[in-house]
PDB file of C-alpha atoms in Angstrom:
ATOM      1  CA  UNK A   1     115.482  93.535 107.588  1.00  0.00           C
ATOM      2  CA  UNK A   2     112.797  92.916 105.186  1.00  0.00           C
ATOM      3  CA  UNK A   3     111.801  96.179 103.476  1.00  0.00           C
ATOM      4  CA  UNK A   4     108.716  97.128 101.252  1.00  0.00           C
ATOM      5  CA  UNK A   5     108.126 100.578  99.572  1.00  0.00           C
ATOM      6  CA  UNK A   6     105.250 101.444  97.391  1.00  0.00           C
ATOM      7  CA  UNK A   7     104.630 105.214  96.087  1.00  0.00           C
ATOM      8  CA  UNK A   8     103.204 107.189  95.433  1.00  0.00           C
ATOM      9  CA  UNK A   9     101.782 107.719  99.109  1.00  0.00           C
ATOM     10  CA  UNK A  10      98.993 109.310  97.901  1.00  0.00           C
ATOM     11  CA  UNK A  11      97.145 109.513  94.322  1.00  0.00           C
ATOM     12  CA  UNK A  12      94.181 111.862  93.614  1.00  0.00           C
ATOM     13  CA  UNK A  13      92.328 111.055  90.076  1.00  0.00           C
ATOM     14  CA  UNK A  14      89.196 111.257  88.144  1.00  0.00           C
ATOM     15  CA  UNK A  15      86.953 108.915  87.144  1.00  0.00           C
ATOM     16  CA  UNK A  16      87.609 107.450  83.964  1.00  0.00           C
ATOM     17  CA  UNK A  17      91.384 107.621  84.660  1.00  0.00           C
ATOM     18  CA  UNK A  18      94.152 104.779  84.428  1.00  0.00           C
ATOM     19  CA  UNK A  19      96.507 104.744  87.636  1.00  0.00           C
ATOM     20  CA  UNK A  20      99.635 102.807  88.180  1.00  0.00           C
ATOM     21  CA  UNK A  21     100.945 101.951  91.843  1.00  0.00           C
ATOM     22  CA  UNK A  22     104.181 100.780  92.933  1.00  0.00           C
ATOM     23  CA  UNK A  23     105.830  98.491  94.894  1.00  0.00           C
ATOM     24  CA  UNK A  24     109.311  97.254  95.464  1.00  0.00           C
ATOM     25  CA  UNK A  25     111.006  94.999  97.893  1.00  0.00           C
ATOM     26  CA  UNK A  26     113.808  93.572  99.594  1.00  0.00           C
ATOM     27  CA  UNK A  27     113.435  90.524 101.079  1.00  0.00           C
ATOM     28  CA  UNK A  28     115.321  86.960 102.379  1.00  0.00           C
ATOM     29  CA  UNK A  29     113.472  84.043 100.642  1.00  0.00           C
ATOM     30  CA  UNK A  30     110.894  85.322  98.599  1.00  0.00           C
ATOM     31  CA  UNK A  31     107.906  83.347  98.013  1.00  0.00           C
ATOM     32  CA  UNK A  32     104.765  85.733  97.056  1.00  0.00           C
ATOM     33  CA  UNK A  33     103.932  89.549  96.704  1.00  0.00           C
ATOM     34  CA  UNK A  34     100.359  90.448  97.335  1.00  0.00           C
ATOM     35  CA  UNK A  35      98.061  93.004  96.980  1.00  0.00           C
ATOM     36  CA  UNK A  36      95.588  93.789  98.994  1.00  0.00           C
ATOM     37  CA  UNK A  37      92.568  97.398  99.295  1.00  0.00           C
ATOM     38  CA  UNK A  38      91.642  98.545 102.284  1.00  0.00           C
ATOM     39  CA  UNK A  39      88.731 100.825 102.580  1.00  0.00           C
ATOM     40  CA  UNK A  40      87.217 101.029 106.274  1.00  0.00           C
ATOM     41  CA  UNK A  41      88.978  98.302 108.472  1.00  0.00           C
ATOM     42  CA  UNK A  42      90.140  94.687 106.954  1.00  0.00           C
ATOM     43  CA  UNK A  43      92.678  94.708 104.244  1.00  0.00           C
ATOM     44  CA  UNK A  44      90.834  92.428 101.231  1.00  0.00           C
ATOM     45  CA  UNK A  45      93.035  90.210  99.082  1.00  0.00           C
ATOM     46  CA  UNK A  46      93.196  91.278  95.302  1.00  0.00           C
ATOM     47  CA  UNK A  47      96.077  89.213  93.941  1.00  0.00           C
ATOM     48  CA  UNK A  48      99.174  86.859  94.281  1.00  0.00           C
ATOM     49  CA  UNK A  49     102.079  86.874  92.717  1.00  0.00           C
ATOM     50  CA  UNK A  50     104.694  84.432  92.661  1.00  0.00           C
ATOM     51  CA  UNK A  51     106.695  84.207  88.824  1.00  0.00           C
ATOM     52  CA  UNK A  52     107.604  87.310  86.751  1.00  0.00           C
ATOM     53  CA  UNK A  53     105.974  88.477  83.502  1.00  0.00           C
ATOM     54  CA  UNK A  54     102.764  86.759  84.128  1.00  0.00           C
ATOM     55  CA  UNK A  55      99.966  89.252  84.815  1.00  0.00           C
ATOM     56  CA  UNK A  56      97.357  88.488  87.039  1.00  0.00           C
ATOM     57  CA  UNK A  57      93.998  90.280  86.112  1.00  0.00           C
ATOM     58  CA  UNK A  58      90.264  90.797  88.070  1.00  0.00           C
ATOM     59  CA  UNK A  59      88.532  93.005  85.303  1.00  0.00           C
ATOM     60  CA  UNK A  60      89.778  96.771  85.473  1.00  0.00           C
ATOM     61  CA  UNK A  61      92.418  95.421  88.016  1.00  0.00           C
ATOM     62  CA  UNK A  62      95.473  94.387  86.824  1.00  0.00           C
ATOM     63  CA  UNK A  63      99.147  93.308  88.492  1.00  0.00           C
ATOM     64  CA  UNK A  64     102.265  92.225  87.693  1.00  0.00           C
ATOM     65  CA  UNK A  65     106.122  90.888  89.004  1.00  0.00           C
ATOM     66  CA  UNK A  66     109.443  91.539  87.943  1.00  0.00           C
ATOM     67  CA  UNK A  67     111.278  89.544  90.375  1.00  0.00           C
ATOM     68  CA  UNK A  68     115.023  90.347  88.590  1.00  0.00           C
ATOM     69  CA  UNK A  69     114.183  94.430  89.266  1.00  0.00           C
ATOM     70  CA  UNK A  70     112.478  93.483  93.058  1.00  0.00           C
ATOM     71  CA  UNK A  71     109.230  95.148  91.997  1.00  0.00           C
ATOM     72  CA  UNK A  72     105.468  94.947  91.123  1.00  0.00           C
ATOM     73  CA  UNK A  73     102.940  97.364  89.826  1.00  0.00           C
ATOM     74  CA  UNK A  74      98.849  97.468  90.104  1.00  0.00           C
ATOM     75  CA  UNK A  75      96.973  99.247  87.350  1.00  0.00           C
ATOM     76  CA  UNK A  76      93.136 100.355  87.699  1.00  0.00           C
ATOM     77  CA  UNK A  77      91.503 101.031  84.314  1.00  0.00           C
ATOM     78  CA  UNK A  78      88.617 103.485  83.953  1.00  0.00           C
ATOM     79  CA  UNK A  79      88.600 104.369  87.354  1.00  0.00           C
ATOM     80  CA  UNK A  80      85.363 104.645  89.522  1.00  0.00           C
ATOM     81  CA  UNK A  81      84.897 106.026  93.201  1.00  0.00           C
ATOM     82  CA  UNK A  82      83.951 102.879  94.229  1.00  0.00           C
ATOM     83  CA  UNK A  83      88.233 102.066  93.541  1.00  0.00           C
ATOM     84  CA  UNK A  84      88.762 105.199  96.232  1.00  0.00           C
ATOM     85  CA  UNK A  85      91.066 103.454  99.394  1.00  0.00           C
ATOM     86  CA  UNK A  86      94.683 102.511 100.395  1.00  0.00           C
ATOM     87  CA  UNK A  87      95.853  99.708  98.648  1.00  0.00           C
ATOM     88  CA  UNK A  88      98.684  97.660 100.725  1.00  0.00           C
ATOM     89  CA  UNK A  89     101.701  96.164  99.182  1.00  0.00           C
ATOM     90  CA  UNK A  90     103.060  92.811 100.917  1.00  0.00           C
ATOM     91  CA  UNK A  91     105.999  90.272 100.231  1.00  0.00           C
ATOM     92  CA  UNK A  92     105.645  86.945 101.909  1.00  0.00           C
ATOM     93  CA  UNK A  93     108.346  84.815 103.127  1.00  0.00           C
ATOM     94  CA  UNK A  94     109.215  80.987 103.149  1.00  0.00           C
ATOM     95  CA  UNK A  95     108.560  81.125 106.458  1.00  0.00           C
ATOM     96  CA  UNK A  96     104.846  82.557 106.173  1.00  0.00           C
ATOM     97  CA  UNK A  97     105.621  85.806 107.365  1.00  0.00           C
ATOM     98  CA  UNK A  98     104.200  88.790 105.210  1.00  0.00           C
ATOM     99  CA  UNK A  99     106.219  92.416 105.373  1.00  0.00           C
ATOM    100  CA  UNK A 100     103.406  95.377 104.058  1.00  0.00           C
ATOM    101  CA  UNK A 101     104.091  98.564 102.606  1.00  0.00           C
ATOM    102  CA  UNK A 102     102.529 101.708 103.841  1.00  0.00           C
ATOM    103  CA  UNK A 103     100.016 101.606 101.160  1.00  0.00           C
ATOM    104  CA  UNK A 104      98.640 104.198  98.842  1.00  0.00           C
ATOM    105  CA  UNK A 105      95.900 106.081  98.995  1.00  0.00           C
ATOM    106  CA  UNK A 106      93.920 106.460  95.978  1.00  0.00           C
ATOM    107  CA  UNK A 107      91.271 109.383  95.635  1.00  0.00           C
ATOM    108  CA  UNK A 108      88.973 109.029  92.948  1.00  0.00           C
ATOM    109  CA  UNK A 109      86.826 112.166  92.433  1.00  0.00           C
ATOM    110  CA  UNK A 110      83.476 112.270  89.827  1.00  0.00           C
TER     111      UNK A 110
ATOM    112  CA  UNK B   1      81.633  79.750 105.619  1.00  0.00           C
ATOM    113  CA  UNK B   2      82.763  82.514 108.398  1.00  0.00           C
ATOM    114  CA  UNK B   3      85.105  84.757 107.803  1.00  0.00           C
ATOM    115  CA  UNK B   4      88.173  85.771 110.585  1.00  0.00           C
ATOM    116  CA  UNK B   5      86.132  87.517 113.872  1.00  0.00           C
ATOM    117  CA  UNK B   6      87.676  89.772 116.079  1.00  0.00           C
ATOM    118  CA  UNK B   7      86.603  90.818 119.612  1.00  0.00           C
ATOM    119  CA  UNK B   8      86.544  93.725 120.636  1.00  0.00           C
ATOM    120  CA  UNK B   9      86.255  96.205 117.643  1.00  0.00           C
ATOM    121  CA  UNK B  10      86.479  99.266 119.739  1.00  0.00           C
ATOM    122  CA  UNK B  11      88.131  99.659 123.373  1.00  0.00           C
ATOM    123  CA  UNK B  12      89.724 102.358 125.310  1.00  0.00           C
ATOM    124  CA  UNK B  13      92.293 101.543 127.746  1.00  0.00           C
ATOM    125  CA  UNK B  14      94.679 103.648 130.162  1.00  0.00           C
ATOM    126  CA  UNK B  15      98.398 104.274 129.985  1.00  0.00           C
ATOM    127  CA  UNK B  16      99.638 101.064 131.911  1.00  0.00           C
ATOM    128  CA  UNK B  17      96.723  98.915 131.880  1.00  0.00           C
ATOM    129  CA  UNK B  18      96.449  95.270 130.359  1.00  0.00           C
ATOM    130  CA  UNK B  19      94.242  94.361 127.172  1.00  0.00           C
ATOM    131  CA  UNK B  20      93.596  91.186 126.107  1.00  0.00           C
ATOM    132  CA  UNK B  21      92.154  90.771 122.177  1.00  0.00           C
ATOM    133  CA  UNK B  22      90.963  88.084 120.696  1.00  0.00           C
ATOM    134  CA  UNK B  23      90.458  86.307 117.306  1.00  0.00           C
ATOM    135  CA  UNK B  24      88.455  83.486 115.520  1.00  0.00           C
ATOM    136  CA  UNK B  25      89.963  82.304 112.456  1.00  0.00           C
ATOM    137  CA  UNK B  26      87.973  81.684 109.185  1.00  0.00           C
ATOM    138  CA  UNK B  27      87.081  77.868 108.967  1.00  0.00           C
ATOM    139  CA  UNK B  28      90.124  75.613 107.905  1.00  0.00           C
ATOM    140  CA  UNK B  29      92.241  77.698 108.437  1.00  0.00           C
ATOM    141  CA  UNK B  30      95.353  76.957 111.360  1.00  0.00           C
ATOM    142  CA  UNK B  31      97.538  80.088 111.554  1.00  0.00           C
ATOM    143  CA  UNK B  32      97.185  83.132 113.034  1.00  0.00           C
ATOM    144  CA  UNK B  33      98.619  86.603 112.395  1.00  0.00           C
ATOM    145  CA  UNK B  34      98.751  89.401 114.703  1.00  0.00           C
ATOM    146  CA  UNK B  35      99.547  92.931 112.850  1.00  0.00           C
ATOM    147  CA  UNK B  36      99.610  96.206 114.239  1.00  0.00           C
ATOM    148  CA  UNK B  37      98.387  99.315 111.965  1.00  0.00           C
ATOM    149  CA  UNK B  38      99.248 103.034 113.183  1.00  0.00           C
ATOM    150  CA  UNK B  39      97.045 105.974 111.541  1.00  0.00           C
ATOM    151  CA  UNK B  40      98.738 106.171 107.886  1.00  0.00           C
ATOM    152  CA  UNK B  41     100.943 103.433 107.724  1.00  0.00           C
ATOM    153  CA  UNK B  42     100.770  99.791 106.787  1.00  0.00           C
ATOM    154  CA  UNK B  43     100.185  96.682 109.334  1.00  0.00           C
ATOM    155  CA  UNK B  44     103.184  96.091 111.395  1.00  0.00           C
ATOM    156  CA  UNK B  45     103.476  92.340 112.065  1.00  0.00           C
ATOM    157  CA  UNK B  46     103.502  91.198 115.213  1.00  0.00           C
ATOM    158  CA  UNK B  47     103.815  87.643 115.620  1.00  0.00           C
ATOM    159  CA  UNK B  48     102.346  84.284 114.424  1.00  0.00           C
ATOM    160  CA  UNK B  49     100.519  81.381 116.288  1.00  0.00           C
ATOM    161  CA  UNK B  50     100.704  77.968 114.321  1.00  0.00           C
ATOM    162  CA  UNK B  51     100.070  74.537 116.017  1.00  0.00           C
ATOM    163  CA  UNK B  52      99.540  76.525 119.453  1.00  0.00           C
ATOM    164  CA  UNK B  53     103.365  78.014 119.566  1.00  0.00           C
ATOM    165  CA  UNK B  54     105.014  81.600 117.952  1.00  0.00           C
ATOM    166  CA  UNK B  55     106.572  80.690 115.753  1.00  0.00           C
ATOM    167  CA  UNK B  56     107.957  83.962 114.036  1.00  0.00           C
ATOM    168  CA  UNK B  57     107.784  87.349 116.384  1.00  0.00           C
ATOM    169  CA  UNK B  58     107.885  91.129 114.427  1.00  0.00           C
ATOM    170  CA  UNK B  59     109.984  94.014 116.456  1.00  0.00           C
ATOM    171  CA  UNK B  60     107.536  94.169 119.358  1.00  0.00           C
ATOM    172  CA  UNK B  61     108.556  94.316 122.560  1.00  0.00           C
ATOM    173  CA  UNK B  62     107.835  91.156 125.423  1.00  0.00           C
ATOM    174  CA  UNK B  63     104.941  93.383 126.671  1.00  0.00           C
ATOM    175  CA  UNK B  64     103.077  91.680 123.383  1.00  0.00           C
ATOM    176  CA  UNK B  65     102.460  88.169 123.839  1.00  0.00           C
ATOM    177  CA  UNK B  66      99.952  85.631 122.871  1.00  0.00           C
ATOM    178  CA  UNK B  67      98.083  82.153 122.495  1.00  0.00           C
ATOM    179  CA  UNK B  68      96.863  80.295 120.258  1.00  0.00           C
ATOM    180  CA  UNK B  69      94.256  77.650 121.521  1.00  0.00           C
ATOM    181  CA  UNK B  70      93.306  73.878 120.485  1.00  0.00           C
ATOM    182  CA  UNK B  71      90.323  75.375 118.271  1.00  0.00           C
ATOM    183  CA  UNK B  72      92.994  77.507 116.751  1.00  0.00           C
ATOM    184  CA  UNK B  73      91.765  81.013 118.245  1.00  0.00           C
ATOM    185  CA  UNK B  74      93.853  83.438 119.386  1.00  0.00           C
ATOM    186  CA  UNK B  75      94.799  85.849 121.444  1.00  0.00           C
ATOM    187  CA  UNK B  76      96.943  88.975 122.033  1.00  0.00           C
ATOM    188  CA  UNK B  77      97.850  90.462 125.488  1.00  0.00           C
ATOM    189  CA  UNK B  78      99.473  93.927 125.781  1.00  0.00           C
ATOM    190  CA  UNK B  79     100.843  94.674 128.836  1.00  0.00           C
ATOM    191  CA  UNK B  80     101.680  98.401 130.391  1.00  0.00           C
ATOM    192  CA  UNK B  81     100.375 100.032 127.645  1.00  0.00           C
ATOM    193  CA  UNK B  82     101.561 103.296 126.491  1.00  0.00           C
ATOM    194  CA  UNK B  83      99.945 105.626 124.490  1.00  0.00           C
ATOM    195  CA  UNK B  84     101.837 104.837 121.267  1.00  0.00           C
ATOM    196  CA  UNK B  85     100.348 101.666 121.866  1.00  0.00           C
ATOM    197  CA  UNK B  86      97.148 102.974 120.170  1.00  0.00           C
ATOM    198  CA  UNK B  87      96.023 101.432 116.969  1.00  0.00           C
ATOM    199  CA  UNK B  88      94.543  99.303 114.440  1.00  0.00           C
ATOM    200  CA  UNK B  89      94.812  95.590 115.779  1.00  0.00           C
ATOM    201  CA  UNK B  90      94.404  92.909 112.672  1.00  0.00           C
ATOM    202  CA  UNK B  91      94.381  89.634 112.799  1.00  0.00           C
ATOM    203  CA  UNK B  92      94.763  87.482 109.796  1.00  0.00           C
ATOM    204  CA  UNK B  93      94.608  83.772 109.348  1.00  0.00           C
ATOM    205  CA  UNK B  94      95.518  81.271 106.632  1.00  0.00           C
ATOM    206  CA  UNK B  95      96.737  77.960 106.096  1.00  0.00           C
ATOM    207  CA  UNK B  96     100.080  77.040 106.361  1.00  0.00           C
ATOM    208  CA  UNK B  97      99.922  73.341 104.408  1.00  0.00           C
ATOM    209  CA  UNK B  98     100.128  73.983 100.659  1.00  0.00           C
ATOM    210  CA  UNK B  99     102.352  76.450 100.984  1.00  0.00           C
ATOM    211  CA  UNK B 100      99.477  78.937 100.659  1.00  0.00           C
ATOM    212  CA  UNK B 101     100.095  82.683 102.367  1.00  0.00           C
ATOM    213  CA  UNK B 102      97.483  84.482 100.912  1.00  0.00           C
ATOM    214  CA  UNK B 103      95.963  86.029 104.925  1.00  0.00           C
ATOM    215  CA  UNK B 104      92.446  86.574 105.229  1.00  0.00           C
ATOM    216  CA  UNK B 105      91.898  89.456 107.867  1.00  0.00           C
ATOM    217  CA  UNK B 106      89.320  90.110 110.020  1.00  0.00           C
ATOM    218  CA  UNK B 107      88.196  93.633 110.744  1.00  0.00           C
ATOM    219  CA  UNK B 108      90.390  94.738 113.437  1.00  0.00           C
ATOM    220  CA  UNK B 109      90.330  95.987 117.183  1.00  0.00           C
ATOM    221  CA  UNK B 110      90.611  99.879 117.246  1.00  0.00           C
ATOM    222  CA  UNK B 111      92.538 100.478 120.793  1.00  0.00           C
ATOM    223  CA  UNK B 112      92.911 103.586 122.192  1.00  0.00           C
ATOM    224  CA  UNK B 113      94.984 104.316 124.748  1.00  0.00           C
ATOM    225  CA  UNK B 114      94.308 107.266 126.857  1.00  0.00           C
TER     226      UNK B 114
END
């Protein structure tokens, strides 16, 4: 069964702050990991991943794949409360089918 | 250029009723998504509609089943519904030529079941 965990659960900061999130899988036939933020209701699409080593970057956003260790990681520079929500973790299939994580919560406090 | 629409956004149902929920997909798009998303943990796929059939299914049970239609809408029906049944209902679209499986969601159906 395809499997995706990201920690931490839950992450309270500080403006101004640098956070790292985490993600790893197991999956059958890889063929993207994506991130997505979810503040209210719809999850919104930050990034796609699909080779290792080659960070993708939205300015203070920033992600990355290691496909040989199963895992990704999404660092937020200078952190602003505007960044505060659960940010979702998925792996997509060959098939089309996308497995999430539970998603961390990030708290960003003035 | 419209996004994915879902209908209802709020409903409260009882234990053992029937609720039907439906979805628009954003333009171009031909493949629906159906996730489920319980208080505190992340969406729970379902099943997916391309070309009108399922063609992959989650760990739901047979009371879940849908449709997709011609215009590539969508539906989910839940039938019996029990109380765990309450949740975040998301639909997501995207295109499945070009390999591309980025989803684009739409802003869910909050169910309660009472």
């Amino acid at each position: 069964e395809d499997k995706v965990v990201q920690s931490p659960l839950s992450l309270v900061v500080h403006e101004g702050d640098t956070v790292t999130l985490n993600c790893s899988y197991e999956v059958t036939n890889f063929r993207s990991l994506l991130w997505y933020k979810q503040e209210k209701k719809a999850p919104t699409f930050l990034f796609m991943l699909t080779s290792s080593g080659i960070e993708k970057k939205s300015g203070r956003l920033s992600s990355i794949l290691d496909k040989k260790e199963l895992f990704s990681i999404l660092n937020i520079t200078a952190t602003q409360t505007g960044d505060s929500a659960v940010y979702l973790c998925a792996v997509a299939t060959n098939a089309g089918k996308s497995t999430f994580g539970d998603g961390t919560t990030l708290t960003v406090k003035p | 250029d419209a996004g994915v629409t879902q209908s209802p956004t709020h409903l409260i149902k009882t234990r053992g009723q029937q609720v039907t929920l439906r979805c628009s997909p954003k333009s171009g798009h031909d493949t629906v998504s159906w996730y489920q998303q319980a208080l505190g943990q992340g969406p729970q796929f379902i099943f997916q509609y391309y070309e009108e059939e399922e063609r992959q299914r989650g760990n739901f049970p047979d009371r879940f089943s849908g449709h997709q239609f011609p215009n590539y809408s969508s539906e989910l029906n839940v039938n019996a519904l029990l109380l765990g049944d309450s949740a975040l209902y998301l639909c997501a679209s995207s295109l499945a030529t070009g390999r591309i499986y980025g989803y684009t969601f739409g802003s869910g159906t909050r169910l309660t079941v009472v």
